PDB file of C-alpha atoms in Angstrom:
ATOM      1  CA  MET A   1      65.801  27.339   2.930  1.00  0.00           C
ATOM      2  CA  ASN A   2      65.554  29.220   6.281  1.00  0.00           C
ATOM      3  CA  GLN A   3      63.303  28.337   9.001  1.00  0.00           C
ATOM      4  CA  PRO A   4      61.189  31.164  10.329  1.00  0.00           C
ATOM      5  CA  GLN A   5      62.387  31.808  14.170  1.00  0.00           C
ATOM      6  CA  ALA A   6      60.276  30.529  16.906  1.00  0.00           C
ATOM      7  CA  ILE A   7      57.884  33.185  18.422  1.00  0.00           C
ATOM      8  CA  ILE A   8      58.198  31.419  21.850  1.00  0.00           C
ATOM      9  CA  GLU A   9      61.415  29.435  22.636  1.00  0.00           C
ATOM     10  CA  ALA A  10      61.378  28.869  26.171  1.00  0.00           C
ATOM     11  CA  THR A  11      64.101  26.718  28.070  1.00  0.00           C
ATOM     12  CA  ALA A  12      64.553  25.128  31.517  1.00  0.00           C
ATOM     13  CA  LEU A  13      62.316  27.882  33.382  1.00  0.00           C
ATOM     14  CA  ARG A  14      61.989  28.079  37.138  1.00  0.00           C
ATOM     15  CA  LYS A  15      60.395  30.516  39.077  1.00  0.00           C
ATOM     16  CA  VAL A  16      60.915  30.320  42.760  1.00  0.00           C
ATOM     17  CA  TYR A  17      58.966  32.081  45.558  1.00  0.00           C
ATOM     18  CA  THR A  18      60.316  32.750  49.036  1.00  0.00           C
ATOM     19  CA  MET A  19      57.950  32.496  51.955  1.00  0.00           C
ATOM     20  CA  GLY A  20      59.944  33.180  55.153  1.00  0.00           C
ATOM     21  CA  ASP A  21      62.205  30.358  55.441  1.00  0.00           C
ATOM     22  CA  VAL A  22      60.860  28.223  52.387  1.00  0.00           C
ATOM     23  CA  GLU A  23      61.329  28.250  48.934  1.00  0.00           C
ATOM     24  CA  VAL A  24      58.313  27.197  46.559  1.00  0.00           C
ATOM     25  CA  ALA A  25      59.101  26.420  43.021  1.00  0.00           C
ATOM     26  CA  ALA A  26      56.003  27.606  40.886  1.00  0.00           C
ATOM     27  CA  LEU A  27      57.792  26.426  37.954  1.00  0.00           C
ATOM     28  CA  ASN A  28      60.400  23.844  38.114  1.00  0.00           C
ATOM     29  CA  GLY A  29      62.178  23.546  34.859  1.00  0.00           C
ATOM     30  CA  VAL A  30      59.543  24.260  31.795  1.00  0.00           C
ATOM     31  CA  ASP A  31      60.577  24.037  28.117  1.00  0.00           C
ATOM     32  CA  ILE A  32      57.979  25.478  25.749  1.00  0.00           C
ATOM     33  CA  HIS A  33      58.533  26.067  21.758  1.00  0.00           C
ATOM     34  CA  ILE A  34      55.883  27.674  19.723  1.00  0.00           C
ATOM     35  CA  GLU A  35      56.261  28.116  16.052  1.00  0.00           C
ATOM     36  CA  PRO A  36      54.541  31.334  14.111  1.00  0.00           C
ATOM     37  CA  GLY A  37      51.248  31.047  13.331  1.00  0.00           C
ATOM     38  CA  GLU A  38      50.245  28.010  15.731  1.00  0.00           C
ATOM     39  CA  PHE A  39      47.242  28.279  18.225  1.00  0.00           C
ATOM     40  CA  VAL A  40      48.168  26.931  21.320  1.00  0.00           C
ATOM     41  CA  ALA A  41      46.181  26.161  24.625  1.00  0.00           C
ATOM     42  CA  VAL A  42      47.873  26.401  28.279  1.00  0.00           C
ATOM     43  CA  MET A  43      45.762  24.632  30.968  1.00  0.00           C
ATOM     44  CA  GLY A  44      46.400  23.342  34.515  1.00  0.00           C
ATOM     45  CA  PRO A  45      44.472  22.890  37.730  1.00  0.00           C
ATOM     46  CA  SER A  46      45.114  25.877  40.485  1.00  0.00           C
ATOM     47  CA  GLY A  47      48.529  25.902  41.863  1.00  0.00           C
ATOM     48  CA  SER A  48      49.888  24.236  38.697  1.00  0.00           C
ATOM     49  CA  GLY A  49      51.993  27.202  37.920  1.00  0.00           C
ATOM     50  CA  LYS A  50      50.044  28.208  34.920  1.00  0.00           C
ATOM     51  CA  SER A  51      49.728  31.808  35.889  1.00  0.00           C
ATOM     52  CA  THR A  52      53.239  32.059  36.703  1.00  0.00           C
ATOM     53  CA  LEU A  53      54.242  30.771  33.430  1.00  0.00           C
ATOM     54  CA  MET A  54      51.892  33.087  31.553  1.00  0.00           C
ATOM     55  CA  ASN A  55      53.354  35.973  33.595  1.00  0.00           C
ATOM     56  CA  ILE A  56      56.773  35.161  32.373  1.00  0.00           C
ATOM     57  CA  LEU A  57      55.766  34.265  28.919  1.00  0.00           C
ATOM     58  CA  GLY A  58      53.713  37.746  28.506  1.00  0.00           C
ATOM     59  CA  CYS A  59      57.046  39.671  29.662  1.00  0.00           C
ATOM     60  CA  LEU A  60      54.891  40.567  33.067  1.00  0.00           C
ATOM     61  CA  ASP A  61      57.748  39.197  35.344  1.00  0.00           C
ATOM     62  CA  ARG A  62      61.149  37.144  35.063  1.00  0.00           C
ATOM     63  CA  PRO A  63      62.129  33.645  35.614  1.00  0.00           C
ATOM     64  CA  SER A  64      64.539  32.881  38.527  1.00  0.00           C
ATOM     65  CA  GLU A  65      66.237  30.588  35.948  1.00  0.00           C
ATOM     66  CA  GLY A  66      66.274  29.655  32.613  1.00  0.00           C
ATOM     67  CA  ALA A  67      66.097  30.967  29.410  1.00  0.00           C
ATOM     68  CA  TYR A  68      63.108  32.953  27.458  1.00  0.00           C
ATOM     69  CA  ILE A  69      63.493  33.920  23.601  1.00  0.00           C
ATOM     70  CA  LEU A  70      60.430  36.143  22.378  1.00  0.00           C
ATOM     71  CA  ASP A  71      60.638  36.264  18.402  1.00  0.00           C
ATOM     72  CA  GLY A  72      64.462  36.116  18.322  1.00  0.00           C
ATOM     73  CA  GLU A  73      65.091  38.531  21.302  1.00  0.00           C
ATOM     74  CA  SER A  74      66.086  37.146  24.931  1.00  0.00           C
ATOM     75  CA  VAL A  75      64.240  38.694  27.399  1.00  0.00           C
ATOM     76  CA  GLY A  76      64.751  36.234  30.355  1.00  0.00           C
ATOM     77  CA  ASP A  77      67.151  38.917  32.185  1.00  0.00           C
ATOM     78  CA  LEU A  78      65.416  42.301  31.192  1.00  0.00           C
ATOM     79  CA  ASP A  79      64.250  44.954  33.675  1.00  0.00           C
ATOM     80  CA  LYS A  80      60.673  45.861  34.347  1.00  0.00           C
ATOM     81  CA  VAL A  81      60.759  49.107  32.133  1.00  0.00           C
ATOM     82  CA  GLN A  82      62.567  46.890  29.038  1.00  0.00           C
ATOM     83  CA  LEU A  83      59.937  43.964  29.726  1.00  0.00           C
ATOM     84  CA  ALA A  84      57.211  46.913  29.494  1.00  0.00           C
ATOM     85  CA  HIS A  85      58.799  48.111  26.238  1.00  0.00           C
ATOM     86  CA  ILE A  86      58.955  44.438  24.786  1.00  0.00           C
ATOM     87  CA  ARG A  87      55.274  43.755  25.765  1.00  0.00           C
ATOM     88  CA  SER A  88      54.271  46.963  23.922  1.00  0.00           C
ATOM     89  CA  ARG A  89      56.003  46.028  20.581  1.00  0.00           C
ATOM     90  CA  LYS A  90      55.359  42.091  20.688  1.00  0.00           C
ATOM     91  CA  ILE A  91      52.387  41.115  22.397  1.00  0.00           C
ATOM     92  CA  GLY A  92      48.827  41.485  22.545  1.00  0.00           C
ATOM     93  CA  PHE A  93      46.824  40.851  25.732  1.00  0.00           C
ATOM     94  CA  ILE A  94      43.107  39.764  25.779  1.00  0.00           C
ATOM     95  CA  PHE A  95      41.581  39.494  29.559  1.00  0.00           C
ATOM     96  CA  GLN A  96      38.536  37.450  30.804  1.00  0.00           C
ATOM     97  CA  SER A  97      37.566  40.893  32.377  1.00  0.00           C
ATOM     98  CA  PHE A  98      38.033  42.867  29.186  1.00  0.00           C
ATOM     99  CA  ASN A  99      40.181  45.812  31.260  1.00  0.00           C
ATOM    100  CA  LEU A 100      38.541  48.501  29.208  1.00  0.00           C
ATOM    101  CA  LEU A 101      38.215  51.992  30.727  1.00  0.00           C
ATOM    102  CA  SER A 102      34.834  52.374  31.414  1.00  0.00           C
ATOM    103  CA  ARG A 103      34.175  56.111  30.468  1.00  0.00           C
ATOM    104  CA  THR A 104      36.325  56.114  27.337  1.00  0.00           C
ATOM    105  CA  SER A 105      34.865  55.272  23.786  1.00  0.00           C
ATOM    106  CA  ALA A 106      35.803  51.907  22.372  1.00  0.00           C
ATOM    107  CA  LEU A 107      37.772  53.855  19.918  1.00  0.00           C
ATOM    108  CA  ARG A 108      39.899  55.729  22.696  1.00  0.00           C
ATOM    109  CA  ASN A 109      40.011  52.306  24.344  1.00  0.00           C
ATOM    110  CA  VAL A 110      41.577  50.919  21.298  1.00  0.00           C
ATOM    111  CA  MET A 111      44.261  53.762  20.211  1.00  0.00           C
ATOM    112  CA  LEU A 112      45.720  53.417  23.869  1.00  0.00           C
ATOM    113  CA  PRO A 113      48.508  50.960  23.026  1.00  0.00           C
ATOM    114  CA  LEU A 114      49.265  53.369  20.285  1.00  0.00           C
ATOM    115  CA  VAL A 115      49.750  56.743  22.721  1.00  0.00           C
ATOM    116  CA  TYR A 116      52.207  54.526  24.830  1.00  0.00           C
ATOM    117  CA  ARG A 117      54.303  53.023  21.917  1.00  0.00           C
ATOM    118  CA  ARG A 118      57.782  54.055  22.373  1.00  0.00           C
ATOM    119  CA  ASN A 119      59.135  53.399  18.459  1.00  0.00           C
ATOM    120  CA  GLY A 120      57.669  55.031  15.405  1.00  0.00           C
ATOM    121  CA  LYS A 121      55.164  57.640  17.336  1.00  0.00           C
ATOM    122  CA  LEU A 122      52.037  58.114  15.237  1.00  0.00           C
ATOM    123  CA  SER A 123      49.984  61.337  14.936  1.00  0.00           C
ATOM    124  CA  PRO A 124      46.791  61.244  16.421  1.00  0.00           C
ATOM    125  CA  ALA A 125      45.367  60.958  12.835  1.00  0.00           C
ATOM    126  CA  GLU A 126      47.073  57.819  12.129  1.00  0.00           C
ATOM    127  CA  ARG A 127      46.340  56.419  15.351  1.00  0.00           C
ATOM    128  CA  GLU A 128      42.640  57.048  15.105  1.00  0.00           C
ATOM    129  CA  ASP A 129      42.819  55.252  11.713  1.00  0.00           C
ATOM    130  CA  LYS A 130      44.731  52.374  13.049  1.00  0.00           C
ATOM    131  CA  ALA A 131      42.036  51.852  15.586  1.00  0.00           C
ATOM    132  CA  MET A 132      39.010  52.073  13.417  1.00  0.00           C
ATOM    133  CA  ALA A 133      40.539  49.666  11.087  1.00  0.00           C
ATOM    134  CA  ALA A 134      41.058  47.282  14.046  1.00  0.00           C
ATOM    135  CA  LEU A 135      37.638  47.645  15.250  1.00  0.00           C
ATOM    136  CA  GLU A 136      36.180  47.139  11.433  1.00  0.00           C
ATOM    137  CA  ALA A 137      38.287  44.119  11.551  1.00  0.00           C
ATOM    138  CA  VAL A 138      36.622  42.567  14.750  1.00  0.00           C
ATOM    139  CA  GLY A 139      32.962  43.842  13.377  1.00  0.00           C
ATOM    140  CA  LEU A 140      32.620  46.821  15.601  1.00  0.00           C
ATOM    141  CA  ALA A 141      32.653  49.860  13.083  1.00  0.00           C
ATOM    142  CA  ASP A 142      29.368  51.171  13.948  1.00  0.00           C
ATOM    143  CA  ARG A 143      30.054  50.737  17.599  1.00  0.00           C
ATOM    144  CA  MET A 144      33.313  52.518  17.823  1.00  0.00           C
ATOM    145  CA  HIS A 145      32.183  56.102  19.630  1.00  0.00           C
ATOM    146  CA  HIS A 146      30.256  53.973  22.391  1.00  0.00           C
ATOM    147  CA  ASP A 147      31.313  53.570  25.923  1.00  0.00           C
ATOM    148  CA  PRO A 148      32.067  50.031  27.487  1.00  0.00           C
ATOM    149  CA  ASN A 149      28.858  50.318  29.273  1.00  0.00           C
ATOM    150  CA  GLU A 150      26.858  50.796  26.146  1.00  0.00           C
ATOM    151  CA  LEU A 151      28.360  47.584  24.667  1.00  0.00           C
ATOM    152  CA  SER A 152      27.419  43.861  25.442  1.00  0.00           C
ATOM    153  CA  GLY A 153      29.930  41.587  27.008  1.00  0.00           C
ATOM    154  CA  GLY A 154      30.608  40.075  23.675  1.00  0.00           C
ATOM    155  CA  GLN A 155      31.149  43.386  22.163  1.00  0.00           C
ATOM    156  CA  ARG A 156      33.281  44.568  24.940  1.00  0.00           C
ATOM    157  CA  GLN A 157      35.636  41.366  24.395  1.00  0.00           C
ATOM    158  CA  ARG A 158      35.797  42.517  20.509  1.00  0.00           C
ATOM    159  CA  VAL A 159      37.098  45.593  21.473  1.00  0.00           C
ATOM    160  CA  ALA A 160      39.658  43.943  23.715  1.00  0.00           C
ATOM    161  CA  ILE A 161      40.702  41.774  20.741  1.00  0.00           C
ATOM    162  CA  ALA A 162      40.830  44.855  18.293  1.00  0.00           C
ATOM    163  CA  ARG A 163      43.298  46.497  21.208  1.00  0.00           C
ATOM    164  CA  ALA A 164      45.192  43.343  21.473  1.00  0.00           C
ATOM    165  CA  LEU A 165      45.633  43.707  17.497  1.00  0.00           C
ATOM    166  CA  VAL A 166      46.141  47.310  16.893  1.00  0.00           C
ATOM    167  CA  ASN A 167      50.262  47.152  17.272  1.00  0.00           C
ATOM    168  CA  ASP A 168      50.047  44.325  15.086  1.00  0.00           C
ATOM    169  CA  PRO A 169      52.006  41.971  17.779  1.00  0.00           C
ATOM    170  CA  VAL A 170      53.543  38.866  17.110  1.00  0.00           C
ATOM    171  CA  LEU A 171      51.924  36.995  19.712  1.00  0.00           C
ATOM    172  CA  ILE A 172      48.227  37.104  21.149  1.00  0.00           C
ATOM    173  CA  MET A 173      47.837  36.067  24.510  1.00  0.00           C
ATOM    174  CA  ALA A 174      44.326  35.377  25.708  1.00  0.00           C
ATOM    175  CA  ASP A 175      43.894  34.833  29.496  1.00  0.00           C
ATOM    176  CA  GLU A 176      40.230  33.007  29.860  1.00  0.00           C
ATOM    177  CA  PRO A 177      38.972  34.943  26.970  1.00  0.00           C
ATOM    178  CA  THR A 178      35.479  33.687  27.141  1.00  0.00           C
ATOM    179  CA  GLY A 179      35.332  33.364  31.001  1.00  0.00           C
ATOM    180  CA  ASN A 180      32.761  36.090  31.397  1.00  0.00           C
ATOM    181  CA  LEU A 181      30.450  35.279  28.526  1.00  0.00           C
ATOM    182  CA  ASP A 182      27.605  33.169  27.938  1.00  0.00           C
ATOM    183  CA  THR A 183      27.944  29.936  25.800  1.00  0.00           C
ATOM    184  CA  LYS A 184      26.947  31.442  22.329  1.00  0.00           C
ATOM    185  CA  THR A 185      29.051  34.901  22.873  1.00  0.00           C
ATOM    186  CA  GLY A 186      31.804  32.612  23.899  1.00  0.00           C
ATOM    187  CA  GLU A 187      31.533  30.825  20.705  1.00  0.00           C
ATOM    188  CA  GLU A 188      31.444  33.930  18.689  1.00  0.00           C
ATOM    189  CA  ILE A 189      34.506  35.188  20.410  1.00  0.00           C
ATOM    190  CA  MET A 190      36.315  31.704  19.705  1.00  0.00           C
ATOM    191  CA  LEU A 191      35.117  31.819  16.004  1.00  0.00           C
ATOM    192  CA  LEU A 192      36.978  35.315  15.807  1.00  0.00           C
ATOM    193  CA  LEU A 193      40.014  33.866  17.286  1.00  0.00           C
ATOM    194  CA  HIS A 194      40.104  31.201  14.908  1.00  0.00           C
ATOM    195  CA  GLU A 195      39.665  33.516  12.089  1.00  0.00           C
ATOM    196  CA  LEU A 196      42.891  35.472  13.189  1.00  0.00           C
ATOM    197  CA  HIS A 197      44.567  32.368  13.443  1.00  0.00           C
ATOM    198  CA  ALA A 198      43.600  31.495   9.894  1.00  0.00           C
ATOM    199  CA  ARG A 199      45.133  34.978   8.768  1.00  0.00           C
ATOM    200  CA  GLY A 200      48.292  33.921  10.546  1.00  0.00           C
ATOM    201  CA  ARG A 201      48.214  35.111  13.902  1.00  0.00           C
ATOM    202  CA  THR A 202      50.076  33.116  16.844  1.00  0.00           C
ATOM    203  CA  ILE A 203      47.747  32.805  19.437  1.00  0.00           C
ATOM    204  CA  LEU A 204      48.195  31.382  23.093  1.00  0.00           C
ATOM    205  CA  ILE A 205      45.369  31.013  25.177  1.00  0.00           C
ATOM    206  CA  VAL A 206      44.767  30.102  28.770  1.00  0.00           C
ATOM    207  CA  THR A 207      41.766  28.315  29.967  1.00  0.00           C
ATOM    208  CA  HIS A 208      40.389  25.616  32.213  1.00  0.00           C
ATOM    209  CA  GLU A 209      37.752  24.571  29.742  1.00  0.00           C
ATOM    210  CA  GLN A 210      38.627  21.614  27.971  1.00  0.00           C
ATOM    211  CA  TYR A 211      36.072  21.995  25.179  1.00  0.00           C
ATOM    212  CA  ILE A 212      37.887  25.559  24.283  1.00  0.00           C
ATOM    213  CA  ALA A 213      41.489  23.927  24.452  1.00  0.00           C
ATOM    214  CA  ASN A 214      40.179  21.075  22.048  1.00  0.00           C
ATOM    215  CA  GLN A 215      39.618  23.715  19.205  1.00  0.00           C
ATOM    216  CA  THR A 216      43.402  24.730  19.541  1.00  0.00           C
ATOM    217  CA  GLU A 217      46.085  22.647  17.732  1.00  0.00           C
ATOM    218  CA  ARG A 218      47.504  21.598  20.695  1.00  0.00           C
ATOM    219  CA  SER A 219      47.575  21.756  24.537  1.00  0.00           C
ATOM    220  CA  ILE A 220      50.176  22.448  27.128  1.00  0.00           C
ATOM    221  CA  VAL A 221      49.115  20.972  30.529  1.00  0.00           C
ATOM    222  CA  LEU A 222      50.829  22.256  33.809  1.00  0.00           C
ATOM    223  CA  VAL A 223      51.015  20.298  36.860  1.00  0.00           C
ATOM    224  CA  ASP A 224      53.079  21.014  39.762  1.00  0.00           C
ATOM    225  CA  GLY A 225      54.994  23.302  38.124  1.00  0.00           C
ATOM    226  CA  LEU A 226      56.115  21.037  35.263  1.00  0.00           C
ATOM    227  CA  ILE A 227      54.486  20.045  31.983  1.00  0.00           C
ATOM    228  CA  SER A 228      52.463  16.743  31.879  1.00  0.00           C
ATOM    229  CA  PRO A 229      54.376  15.165  29.297  1.00  0.00           C
ATOM    230  CA  ASP A 230      50.604  13.009  28.101  1.00  0.00           C
ATOM    231  CA  GLY A 231      48.755  16.318  28.567  1.00  0.00           C
ATOM    232  CA  LYS A 232      47.048  14.715  31.432  1.00  0.00           C
ATOM    233  CA  LYS A 233      46.179  15.552  35.112  1.00  0.00           C
ATOM    234  CA  PRO A 234      47.351  13.203  37.439  1.00  0.00           C
ATOM    235  CA  GLY A 235      44.814  10.121  38.060  1.00  0.00           C
ATOM    236  CA  VAL A 236      43.296  11.118  34.747  1.00  0.00           C
ATOM    237  CA  ASN A 237      43.021   8.091  32.556  1.00  0.00           C
TER     238      ASN A 237
END
């Protein structure tokens, strides 16, 4: 019986930035393997390389060295246009600051990824139906015609989650998804992410909160551009 292919297979990732005559390695040989249906946290102090890693895994940037295979497709050497195409097909993003268009209804915000998709173009009616279904799935059927400024923080994050889901991506990447929310609302958003995971979604969440990371199946901790072998920061017993 064939094993399902990994969603993320990254090997020996390096990212080097040049600052004048000095080269700085933000990532210095990182290996990551994430199977379909996993719920994984990425943690790390400021300057650890966490943001650089997430930009590469999210196809927002390319590594200086190393291989990155996303859902069976080699993406490490693709150009910006090709990376944008991969992002639109395979990754759903959830951001701390929601990143919603302020004067556009929840429904229209969720429809945007469908408007820009390159393969399998949908009619306006089909796009609306898919966006409505995504909003219903996150419990916002009664708020889909409201603009973001008419929604609470938790509702805005639910719109962002619906937008991340609407193209049926193989990977959901959540960058501090509870960072702008109060504790109770943050717990509600984490519950929703758990529900998505229970339905088989592969989720990679960036967080600096240990209690958030503890709710995932495992944590990847970055320190000085490398993965900490014991999952701890230096000096932590």
